[in-house]
Coordinates of C-alpha atoms in Angstrom, one line a residue:
M1 CA -36.1 76.6 163.2
T2 CA -35.1 78.5 160.0
K3 CA -37.8 80.1 157.8
T4 CA -38.0 81.5 154.4
D5 CA -41.5 83.1 154.1
P6 CA -42.5 85.1 156.8
S7 CA -46.2 84.6 155.9
T8 CA -46.1 81.2 157.3
I9 CA -46.3 82.1 160.4
S10 CA -48.6 84.9 162.7
P11 CA -46.9 87.8 162.4
G12 CA -47.7 88.4 166.0
L13 CA -49.7 91.5 167.2
S14 CA -51.9 93.1 164.8
A15 CA -51.5 97.0 163.8
L16 CA -54.5 97.8 166.0
A17 CA -53.4 95.6 169.3
L18 CA -49.5 96.8 168.5
C19 CA -50.9 100.7 169.0
L20 CA -52.4 99.6 172.0
L21 CA -49.5 98.0 173.6
L22 CA -47.4 101.2 173.0
L23 CA -50.2 103.0 174.4
E24 CA -50.3 100.9 177.5
S25 CA -46.4 101.1 177.9
A26 CA -46.5 104.9 177.4
I27 CA -49.3 104.8 180.4
H28 CA -47.1 102.3 182.5
G29 CA -43.8 104.5 181.7
V30 CA -45.1 107.2 184.2
L31 CA -42.5 107.6 186.9
G32 CA -43.2 106.1 190.5
L33 CA -46.9 104.7 189.3
V34 CA -48.0 102.0 191.7
E35 CA -51.6 100.6 191.0
Q36 CA -53.5 98.1 192.8
T37 CA -55.1 94.6 192.0
I38 CA -56.9 91.9 193.8
L39 CA -56.3 88.5 192.9
T40 CA -59.0 85.9 194.0
L41 CA -57.3 82.3 195.0
P42 CA -60.1 79.7 194.5
A43 CA -61.2 77.1 197.6
N44 CA -60.4 74.2 195.5
K45 CA -58.3 73.2 192.9
P46 CA -60.4 73.9 189.5
V47 CA -61.8 71.2 187.8
F48 CA -60.1 72.5 184.6
A49 CA -57.0 72.3 186.3
E50 CA -54.7 70.3 184.0
Q51 CA -51.5 67.9 185.6
L52 CA -48.0 69.5 185.5
S53 CA -45.3 67.5 183.9
P54 CA -41.6 67.6 185.5
N55 CA -40.6 67.9 181.8
L56 CA -42.6 70.7 180.7
A57 CA -39.7 72.9 180.5
A58 CA -37.8 70.9 178.1
F59 CA -34.9 71.2 175.5
S60 CA -34.9 70.7 171.6
I61 CA -31.3 70.4 170.4
E62 CA -30.4 71.3 166.4
M63 CA -28.8 67.8 165.5
D64 CA -25.7 69.7 164.1
H65 CA -24.4 70.6 166.9
W66 CA -25.3 67.9 169.0
P67 CA -21.6 67.4 169.9
D68 CA -20.9 70.9 171.2
W69 CA -23.8 69.9 174.1
A70 CA -23.3 66.2 174.7
G71 CA -19.5 66.5 174.7
S72 CA -16.8 65.7 172.0
A73 CA -16.2 62.2 172.7
V74 CA -18.3 59.3 175.0
G75 CA -17.1 59.8 178.5
Q76 CA -16.3 63.5 178.0
P77 CA -19.1 65.7 178.9
N78 CA -19.6 69.3 178.5
A79 CA -19.6 69.8 182.3
F80 CA -20.6 73.1 181.8
V81 CA -23.8 72.4 180.3
L82 CA -24.2 69.5 183.0
Q83 CA -23.8 71.8 185.7
L84 CA -27.0 74.0 184.2
L85 CA -29.1 70.9 183.7
K86 CA -28.4 69.7 187.4
N87 CA -29.6 73.1 188.8
L88 CA -32.8 72.5 187.1
R89 CA -32.8 68.8 188.4
E90 CA -32.4 70.3 191.8
R91 CA -36.1 72.2 191.5
V92 CA -38.0 69.7 190.0
G93 CA -36.5 66.1 190.9
V94 CA -35.6 64.9 187.0
P95 CA -33.4 66.1 184.3
P96 CA -34.9 68.2 181.5
S97 CA -36.0 66.3 178.4
I98 CA -34.0 66.4 175.3
R99 CA -35.0 66.4 171.7
V100 CA -32.3 65.7 169.2
G101 CA -33.2 66.6 165.2
A102 CA -34.9 69.2 163.3
A103 CA -34.0 70.6 160.0
S104 CA -30.5 68.8 160.0
E105 CA -32.4 65.6 161.3
D106 CA -33.4 65.4 157.7
R107 CA -30.4 66.0 156.6
S108 CA -28.7 63.3 158.2
L109 CA -26.9 59.8 156.6
V110 CA -25.0 57.2 158.6
D111 CA -21.3 57.4 157.9
L112 CA -19.5 54.9 160.4
S113 CA -16.1 56.1 158.2
Y114 CA -16.3 59.2 161.5
Q115 CA -15.9 58.3 164.8
V116 CA -18.5 60.7 165.9
G117 CA -19.5 62.6 162.9
N118 CA -19.4 65.5 160.8
A119 CA -21.1 68.6 159.7
T120 CA -21.1 70.8 156.5
F121 CA -22.6 74.5 157.0
P122 CA -23.5 77.0 154.1
P123 CA -22.4 80.5 154.2
P124 CA -23.9 82.5 157.3
S125 CA -26.9 85.3 155.9
A126 CA -28.2 88.7 157.8
N127 CA -31.2 86.6 158.7
V128 CA -29.4 83.3 160.1
P129 CA -26.1 84.4 161.3
Y130 CA -25.6 80.6 162.4
P131 CA -27.5 78.6 159.6
E132 CA -28.1 74.9 160.0
A133 CA -26.1 72.3 158.3
S134 CA -26.4 71.5 154.7
E135 CA -25.6 67.8 155.5
V136 CA -24.7 65.7 158.8
R137 CA -22.9 62.8 159.0
I138 CA -23.4 60.3 161.7
G139 CA -20.4 58.4 163.0
Q140 CA -20.4 55.4 165.3
D141 CA -20.7 57.3 168.4
W142 CA -23.5 59.9 167.5
Y143 CA -26.1 58.6 169.3
A144 CA -23.8 57.3 171.9
L145 CA -23.2 61.0 173.1
S146 CA -26.5 60.6 175.2
S147 CA -24.8 58.3 178.0
N148 CA -23.2 62.3 178.7
F149 CA -25.9 63.7 180.0
L150 CA -27.3 63.4 183.5
P151 CA -29.0 60.0 184.7
G152 CA -32.7 59.8 184.0
T153 CA -32.3 61.9 181.0
R154 CA -35.0 61.3 178.6
F155 CA -34.5 61.5 174.9
T156 CA -36.5 62.3 171.8
W157 CA -34.1 61.4 168.7
G158 CA -35.2 62.2 165.4
L159 CA -34.5 60.0 162.0
N160 CA -34.3 61.6 158.2
L161 CA -38.0 61.3 156.5
R162 CA -37.3 63.6 154.2
S163 CA -35.0 62.0 152.0
L164 CA -37.7 59.2 151.4
N165 CA -34.7 56.6 151.4
R166 CA -35.9 53.9 153.5
T167 CA -32.3 52.3 153.3
E168 CA -31.0 55.2 155.2
T169 CA -34.1 55.9 157.9
L170 CA -33.7 52.6 158.7
A171 CA -29.6 52.4 158.8
Q172 CA -30.3 55.4 161.4
A173 CA -32.8 53.5 163.4
S174 CA -30.4 50.1 163.6
L175 CA -27.8 52.9 164.9
L176 CA -30.0 54.5 167.2
G177 CA -31.4 50.9 168.8
D178 CA -28.0 49.2 169.2
T179 CA -27.1 52.5 171.3
F180 CA -30.0 52.4 173.5
Q181 CA -30.7 48.9 173.2
G182 CA -28.2 46.3 172.0
S183 CA -24.7 46.1 172.7
R184 CA -24.1 49.5 173.8
A185 CA -26.9 49.8 175.9
G186 CA -26.7 50.1 179.8
A187 CA -26.2 54.0 180.1
D188 CA -28.8 55.3 182.7
V189 CA -30.3 57.6 180.2
T190 CA -33.7 56.4 177.9
L191 CA -34.7 56.4 174.6
E192 CA -38.7 57.5 175.4
L193 CA -39.3 58.5 171.8
V194 CA -38.5 58.5 167.9
E195 CA -39.3 61.2 165.5
I196 CA -39.7 60.3 161.8
G197 CA -39.1 63.4 159.8
N198 CA -38.7 67.3 161.0
E199 CA -41.8 69.7 159.7
P200 CA -43.2 67.4 157.1
D201 CA -46.0 70.0 156.2
L202 CA -43.0 71.9 154.9
Y203 CA -41.7 69.4 152.6
S204 CA -43.4 70.8 149.4
N205 CA -41.6 74.3 150.0
T206 CA -39.1 74.4 146.9
A207 CA -37.3 77.7 148.4
V208 CA -34.7 75.8 150.6
P209 CA -31.8 75.6 148.5
G210 CA -30.1 71.8 148.1
V211 CA -33.2 70.5 150.0
V212 CA -35.3 67.8 148.1
A213 CA -39.0 69.3 148.0
Y214 CA -42.2 67.5 147.0
P215 CA -44.9 70.1 145.3
T216 CA -47.3 67.4 145.4
W217 CA -46.9 66.5 149.1
T218 CA -50.8 66.3 150.8
P219 CA -51.6 65.3 154.5
G220 CA -52.7 61.9 152.7
N221 CA -49.5 60.7 150.8
Y222 CA -47.5 62.1 154.0
S223 CA -49.6 59.4 156.5
S224 CA -49.0 56.9 154.7
T225 CA -45.4 57.2 154.1
W226 CA -45.0 58.1 157.8
S227 CA -46.8 54.8 158.9
E228 CA -45.1 53.0 156.2
Y229 CA -41.5 54.2 157.6
A230 CA -43.0 54.0 161.0
K231 CA -43.5 50.0 160.6
A232 CA -40.1 49.8 158.9
V233 CA -38.3 51.1 161.9
M234 CA -40.3 49.0 164.3
G235 CA -39.0 46.1 162.6
V236 CA -35.7 46.9 163.4
M237 CA -35.8 48.5 166.8
D238 CA -37.2 47.1 170.3
F239 CA -40.3 49.4 170.9
S240 CA -41.5 47.6 173.9
G241 CA -39.9 50.4 176.2
P242 CA -39.9 53.6 173.6
R243 CA -42.9 54.9 171.7
L244 CA -43.3 56.6 168.4
Q245 CA -43.9 60.5 168.3
T246 CA -45.5 61.7 165.4
G247 CA -46.5 65.3 163.6
A248 CA -43.6 67.4 164.3
L249 CA -45.6 70.0 162.0
A250 CA -44.3 73.6 161.3
A251 CA -47.7 74.9 161.7
G252 CA -51.4 74.1 162.7
E253 CA -55.2 74.1 161.7
T254 CA -54.8 77.9 161.2
W255 CA -53.2 78.4 157.7
R256 CA -52.2 75.0 156.2
P257 CA -53.8 71.8 155.5
F258 CA -51.5 69.5 157.6
N259 CA -52.9 69.6 161.4
V260 CA -53.6 66.7 163.7
R261 CA -57.0 66.2 162.5
S262 CA -56.5 66.2 158.8
L263 CA -53.6 63.3 159.4
L264 CA -55.8 61.4 161.3
E265 CA -58.4 61.7 158.8
A266 CA -56.1 60.5 156.5
G267 CA -55.0 57.5 158.3
L268 CA -51.9 58.5 159.7
L269 CA -52.6 56.1 162.8
D270 CA -55.2 53.2 161.4
D271 CA -52.7 50.6 161.1
P272 CA -52.5 49.3 164.4
V273 CA -49.2 48.0 165.0
V274 CA -48.1 51.8 164.4
G275 CA -50.8 53.2 166.2
N276 CA -50.5 51.1 169.1
K277 CA -46.7 52.4 169.8
T278 CA -47.7 56.4 168.7
T279 CA -48.1 58.0 172.1
V280 CA -47.1 61.7 171.4
F281 CA -48.5 64.0 168.9
S282 CA -45.8 67.3 168.2
Q283 CA -46.2 70.3 166.8
H284 CA -44.0 73.4 166.1
L285 CA -44.5 77.4 167.2
Y286 CA -42.8 80.3 167.1
S287 CA -44.2 83.8 168.0
G288 CA -43.2 85.1 164.4
V289 CA -40.2 84.9 161.7
F290 CA -37.6 87.4 162.3
A291 CA -36.0 88.7 159.1
A292 CA -33.1 91.2 159.0
G293 CA -34.0 95.1 159.5
M294 CA -37.4 93.8 161.1
S295 CA -38.5 96.0 164.0
I296 CA -40.0 94.5 167.4
T297 CA -41.0 96.5 170.1
A298 CA -39.9 96.2 173.6
G299 CA -42.8 94.3 175.4
Q300 CA -44.3 93.1 172.2
L301 CA -43.1 89.4 172.8
M302 CA -43.9 89.0 176.5
D303 CA -47.2 91.1 176.6
K304 CA -50.1 88.9 177.7
R305 CA -52.3 89.5 175.0
N306 CA -49.9 88.2 172.0
V307 CA -49.3 85.3 174.2
R308 CA -52.7 84.2 174.4
Q309 CA -52.9 85.1 170.8
I310 CA -50.1 83.0 169.4
V311 CA -50.8 79.9 172.0
A312 CA -54.8 80.1 170.2
Q313 CA -53.3 78.8 167.2
R314 CA -52.7 75.4 168.4
G315 CA -55.9 75.4 170.4
N316 CA -57.8 72.9 167.8
D317 CA -54.6 70.7 167.6
I318 CA -54.9 70.2 171.3
V319 CA -58.1 69.3 171.9
A320 CA -58.0 67.0 168.9
A321 CA -54.5 65.3 170.2
K322 CA -55.9 64.7 173.4
K323 CA -59.3 63.3 172.3
A324 CA -57.8 60.5 170.0
G325 CA -55.6 59.7 173.1
L326 CA -52.2 61.2 172.4
T327 CA -50.2 63.3 174.4
Y328 CA -49.7 66.7 173.0
V329 CA -46.0 68.4 172.6
L330 CA -44.5 71.2 171.0
G331 CA -41.7 69.2 170.1
E332 CA -40.2 72.6 169.2
T333 CA -40.5 76.4 170.3
N334 CA -39.2 79.4 171.2
S335 CA -39.2 83.1 170.5
Y336 CA -38.9 84.4 167.1
A337 CA -37.8 81.9 164.1
N338 CA -34.8 82.5 162.1
H339 CA -33.0 81.4 165.5
G340 CA -34.6 84.6 167.6
A341 CA -34.6 88.5 167.5
P342 CA -31.7 90.5 168.5
G343 CA -32.7 93.0 171.3
I344 CA -35.5 90.4 172.2
S345 CA -34.9 87.3 172.2
N346 CA -31.6 87.5 173.7
T347 CA -32.6 89.6 176.5
A348 CA -35.0 89.6 179.7
E349 CA -38.0 90.2 178.0
S350 CA -37.7 85.9 176.5
A351 CA -37.2 85.1 180.5
I352 CA -40.5 87.2 181.3
W353 CA -42.3 85.9 178.1
A354 CA -41.0 82.4 178.8
V355 CA -43.0 82.0 182.2
D356 CA -46.2 82.9 181.1
Y357 CA -45.7 81.1 177.9
M358 CA -44.8 78.1 179.2
L359 CA -47.4 77.6 182.2
Y360 CA -50.3 79.1 179.8
C361 CA -49.6 76.2 177.3
A362 CA -49.7 73.6 180.4
S363 CA -52.9 75.2 181.1
L364 CA -54.3 74.5 178.0
G365 CA -53.4 70.9 178.4
V366 CA -49.6 70.8 176.4
A367 CA -47.4 68.5 178.6
R368 CA -44.0 69.7 177.1
T369 CA -42.4 72.9 175.5
H370 CA -39.0 72.1 174.0
F371 CA -37.1 75.2 173.2
H372 CA -35.1 75.1 170.7
N373 CA -31.3 75.4 170.4
G374 CA -28.2 75.5 168.5
V375 CA -25.0 77.3 168.7
G376 CA -24.9 81.4 168.4
Y377 CA -28.8 81.3 168.2
R378 CA -29.8 84.3 169.7
Y379 CA -33.2 82.7 171.5
N380 CA -30.9 79.9 173.1
V381 CA -31.5 78.7 176.7
L382 CA -27.4 78.7 177.3
Q383 CA -24.6 78.6 175.5
P384 CA -22.6 75.5 175.4
T385 CA -19.4 76.4 173.8
A386 CA -17.4 80.0 173.7
G387 CA -16.4 82.0 170.9
V388 CA -20.1 83.1 169.5
D389 CA -21.8 86.2 168.7
D390 CA -25.0 86.2 170.2
G391 CA -25.5 89.9 171.0
T392 CA -25.2 89.4 175.0
N393 CA -21.8 90.8 175.2
T394 CA -20.5 88.4 177.2
N395 CA -17.0 89.3 178.3
P396 CA -14.9 87.7 178.6
P397 CA -16.1 85.2 175.7
R398 CA -17.0 81.7 177.5
A399 CA -19.6 79.6 177.5
H400 CA -22.8 81.3 179.2
I401 CA -26.5 81.1 180.2
M402 CA -28.7 83.6 178.2
P403 CA -31.6 84.9 180.2
L404 CA -34.2 82.4 179.0
Y405 CA -32.6 80.1 181.3
H406 CA -34.4 81.8 184.1
A407 CA -37.4 80.9 183.1
F408 CA -36.4 77.3 183.2
L409 CA -35.4 77.4 187.0
V410 CA -38.9 79.8 187.8
V411 CA -40.9 76.9 185.7
D412 CA -39.5 74.1 187.5
E413 CA -39.6 75.2 190.9
A414 CA -43.1 76.4 190.1
I415 CA -44.0 72.8 189.5
G416 CA -41.6 71.4 192.1
S417 CA -40.7 67.7 192.7
S418 CA -43.9 66.4 194.3
G419 CA -44.5 64.4 191.0
S420 CA -48.1 65.5 191.2
S421 CA -48.5 69.3 190.8
W422 CA -51.6 70.7 188.9
V423 CA -52.1 74.1 187.4
A424 CA -54.7 76.4 186.2
E425 CA -54.5 80.2 185.1
L426 CA -55.8 82.4 187.4
G427 CA -58.3 85.5 186.4
T428 CA -57.2 88.6 187.3
T429 CA -58.9 91.9 187.2
N430 CA -58.5 95.7 186.5
G431 CA -57.5 97.8 189.2
T432 CA -58.2 101.3 190.5
G433 CA -55.5 103.3 188.2
V434 CA -55.1 103.9 184.9
G435 CA -54.2 101.1 182.6
S436 CA -56.1 97.3 182.1
L437 CA -54.6 95.2 184.6
N438 CA -56.0 92.2 183.1
T439 CA -53.3 92.7 180.7
V440 CA -50.6 93.3 182.7
L441 CA -50.3 90.8 184.9
A442 CA -50.5 86.8 184.4
A443 CA -51.5 84.4 187.2
Y444 CA -51.1 80.8 187.7
G445 CA -52.0 78.6 190.8
I446 CA -50.0 75.2 191.7
W447 CA -51.8 72.5 193.3
E448 CA -50.5 69.3 194.7
G449 CA -52.2 65.7 195.1
N450 CA -55.3 64.8 193.5
S451 CA -57.5 66.1 196.1
T452 CA -60.0 69.0 194.5
Q453 CA -61.7 69.0 198.1
N454 CA -61.5 71.8 200.5
Q455 CA -61.3 70.9 203.7
A456 CA -63.5 73.6 205.0
V457 CA -65.3 76.5 202.7
G458 CA -63.0 79.6 203.3
G459 CA -61.3 78.0 206.2
S460 CA -57.9 76.0 206.9
Q461 CA -56.8 74.6 203.2
G462 CA -54.8 71.8 204.3
A463 CA -53.3 69.9 201.6
A464 CA -56.2 70.7 199.3
G465 CA -55.4 74.2 198.8
V466 CA -53.0 76.2 196.4
K467 CA -49.5 75.5 197.1
R468 CA -47.7 78.0 194.8
V469 CA -48.7 81.1 192.7
V470 CA -46.7 82.4 190.1
L471 CA -47.4 86.1 189.0
I472 CA -45.9 88.0 185.8
N473 CA -45.7 91.7 185.5
S474 CA -45.2 92.0 181.7
V475 CA -45.2 96.2 182.0
P476 CA -41.7 97.3 179.8
Y477 CA -39.0 98.5 182.1
L478 CA -36.3 100.4 180.0
P479 CA -33.3 102.3 180.5
G480 CA -35.3 105.5 179.7
N481 CA -37.9 104.8 182.5
G482 CA -36.4 106.4 185.2
T483 CA -34.2 104.5 188.2
Q484 CA -35.1 101.6 189.8
E485 CA -37.2 103.5 192.3
D486 CA -39.4 105.1 189.9
R487 CA -40.1 101.5 188.1
Y488 CA -43.9 100.7 187.4
A489 CA -45.4 99.0 190.4
L490 CA -48.3 97.0 190.8
D491 CA -49.7 95.7 194.5
V492 CA -51.5 92.8 194.8
Y493 CA -53.7 91.6 197.3
L494 CA -54.7 88.0 197.9
G495 CA -58.4 87.1 198.8
G496 CA -61.5 85.0 197.9
K497 CA -62.2 81.5 199.8
G498 CA -58.9 80.3 198.6
W499 CA -56.8 83.0 201.0
D500 CA -56.1 81.5 204.6
A501 CA -54.5 84.1 206.3
S502 CA -53.0 81.4 208.9
R503 CA -50.8 79.7 206.3
N504 CA -47.2 80.9 206.0
A505 CA -45.8 81.6 202.3
T506 CA -42.4 83.3 201.4
I507 CA -41.7 85.0 197.9
K508 CA -39.0 84.7 195.7
R509 CA -38.2 87.1 192.6
L510 CA -36.8 86.8 189.4
F511 CA -35.0 90.6 189.1
T512 CA -34.5 91.9 185.8
P513 CA -32.7 95.2 185.4
T514 CA -34.2 96.3 182.7
T515 CA -36.4 94.6 179.9
N516 CA -33.6 94.6 177.4
S517 CA -30.9 93.6 179.7
S518 CA -28.7 90.7 178.7
H519 CA -27.0 90.2 181.9
G520 CA -27.8 91.1 185.7
L521 CA -30.9 88.7 185.8
T522 CA -31.0 87.1 189.4
W523 CA -33.1 84.4 190.9
A524 CA -33.9 84.7 194.4
N525 CA -31.4 86.8 194.6
Q526 CA -28.7 84.3 193.4
S527 CA -26.8 84.8 189.9
F528 CA -26.9 81.7 187.4
D529 CA -24.2 83.8 184.8
T530 CA -21.5 82.3 186.2
T531 CA -18.2 80.7 184.8
D532 CA -19.1 77.3 185.9
G533 CA -23.1 77.6 186.0
K534 CA -23.3 76.9 189.6
P535 CA -25.3 79.8 191.6
A536 CA -23.4 82.5 193.5
G537 CA -24.7 84.5 196.0
Q538 CA -27.4 83.3 199.2
V539 CA -30.8 82.7 198.3
V540 CA -33.1 85.3 199.5
E541 CA -36.8 84.7 200.4
E542 CA -39.3 87.0 201.7
P543 CA -42.4 86.6 204.0
L544 CA -45.8 87.3 202.7
V545 CA -47.0 89.9 204.8
N546 CA -50.8 90.3 205.3
G547 CA -51.7 88.7 202.3
T548 CA -50.0 91.7 199.9
L549 CA -47.0 91.9 197.8
R550 CA -45.7 94.1 195.3
T551 CA -44.6 93.2 191.7
Y552 CA -42.3 95.3 189.9
A553 CA -42.2 95.6 185.9
S554 CA -40.7 93.0 183.8
E555 CA -40.8 90.9 187.2
V556 CA -41.9 87.2 188.0
V557 CA -42.9 86.8 191.2
L558 CA -43.6 82.9 193.2
I559 CA -45.3 82.4 196.2
T560 CA -44.7 79.2 198.1
W561 CA -46.7 78.2 201.0
S562 CA -45.5 75.7 203.6

């Protein structure tokens, strides 16, 4: 996502909050400091727990670089990308969901003179060194490249709305339908959702060069236009399987007139034909907008308060969508718009942040978080091709994972492959040392199955007990903070009615060399920063002893009960 006006997205922490963060970081920078806290486990799955989608950790791919991710031709997939997706599938049982579209979706045209397609790019800038294409030509095999992905992959495909050219939109829909439902159907991938238009609440923005703008655009005329186009698309595609995803808004209720409630009130889904086939409302969310010269303090992104402040911007929208019977997703998200902030989005901090961010979103009822990717973007989950400068200094140059990929590994493993897991945030309290530990440690419980009843209060939890717990220690650890032995530590003591000493448990750790490291991260002792995407090293699991464990600054821990 590229933004031109930093005021249009929350600036992040207030000045006061930032000062508190810096003070707290200084406190926790004391060499060798160890604090303690008690984590209370509930006896039962909380009634407010939310069901986890196995596709919570999902991808959004900028359409202009689609062939770099999918492979250059049908039947010739990007083997590196496929291996990294297989690693995720092994943990959660299904491949990640993929949305293809974003800004270049509204700059696309069908041109069957191309076998696959073509993209034209504007010059790079200091803010956006890898800009989105100014035009994308969709060729004969453009959508068919979807078949290069893992069997079972579910796609959300975006169609051009911004041009307000119904003929063009329907040409794209017809080609998309033919690929998944017509003469080219048969690949073991699924068209799950169709998105018509990207960030329509920004269509009135006249500051984007070369892009048509509509200064009088309102929730009312957008709703009627979208419904009209959606009904037309339904006339050229079979919607007995796929459904419509609406919204794709850049903003929410906090700062623009476009939001879930205003669009529904304007009649977005009043047409029963359209309404019955629209099941998902999508919004986008970033923690800020990067601009050249901008200074972001290490630890600011992953700060627990910052995560909750940012997600709170969509709180009313989440509630409104669910009350309307719609699934709510973040159809495009990541750390900082304009493709990430150097030294933050491309470091271990992004992984620590994303684990907390994804699970916190899920605990509020967000079904999916589609992390946006392109080629060369600093906030990518992975770089699908070699030869880009994303600030990670990957040497020799090659396709490679980014630190953010580790968050996908952790979250997918926390969700598990049961198909019926639930999440709730666990409260954390102040400890005996300095600082406010409730801002240092985030914790989530994961339950499996539908039972909320304890077998015996305070006794054996059996199938009703917590299955996994995720702990996120978001204290920064930087090169100037001493050796690994000096790293800030927090001892966590498990207790409460949900604690059962008779149950065996193991621990896996997401290790980060420092908060600002781009390489050297490991998950359970395995490195995924390899040339082929396959993990290197043996999995290391520690036993949980006496319900006590130590977490270190800039670390994530997963506890699993057998």
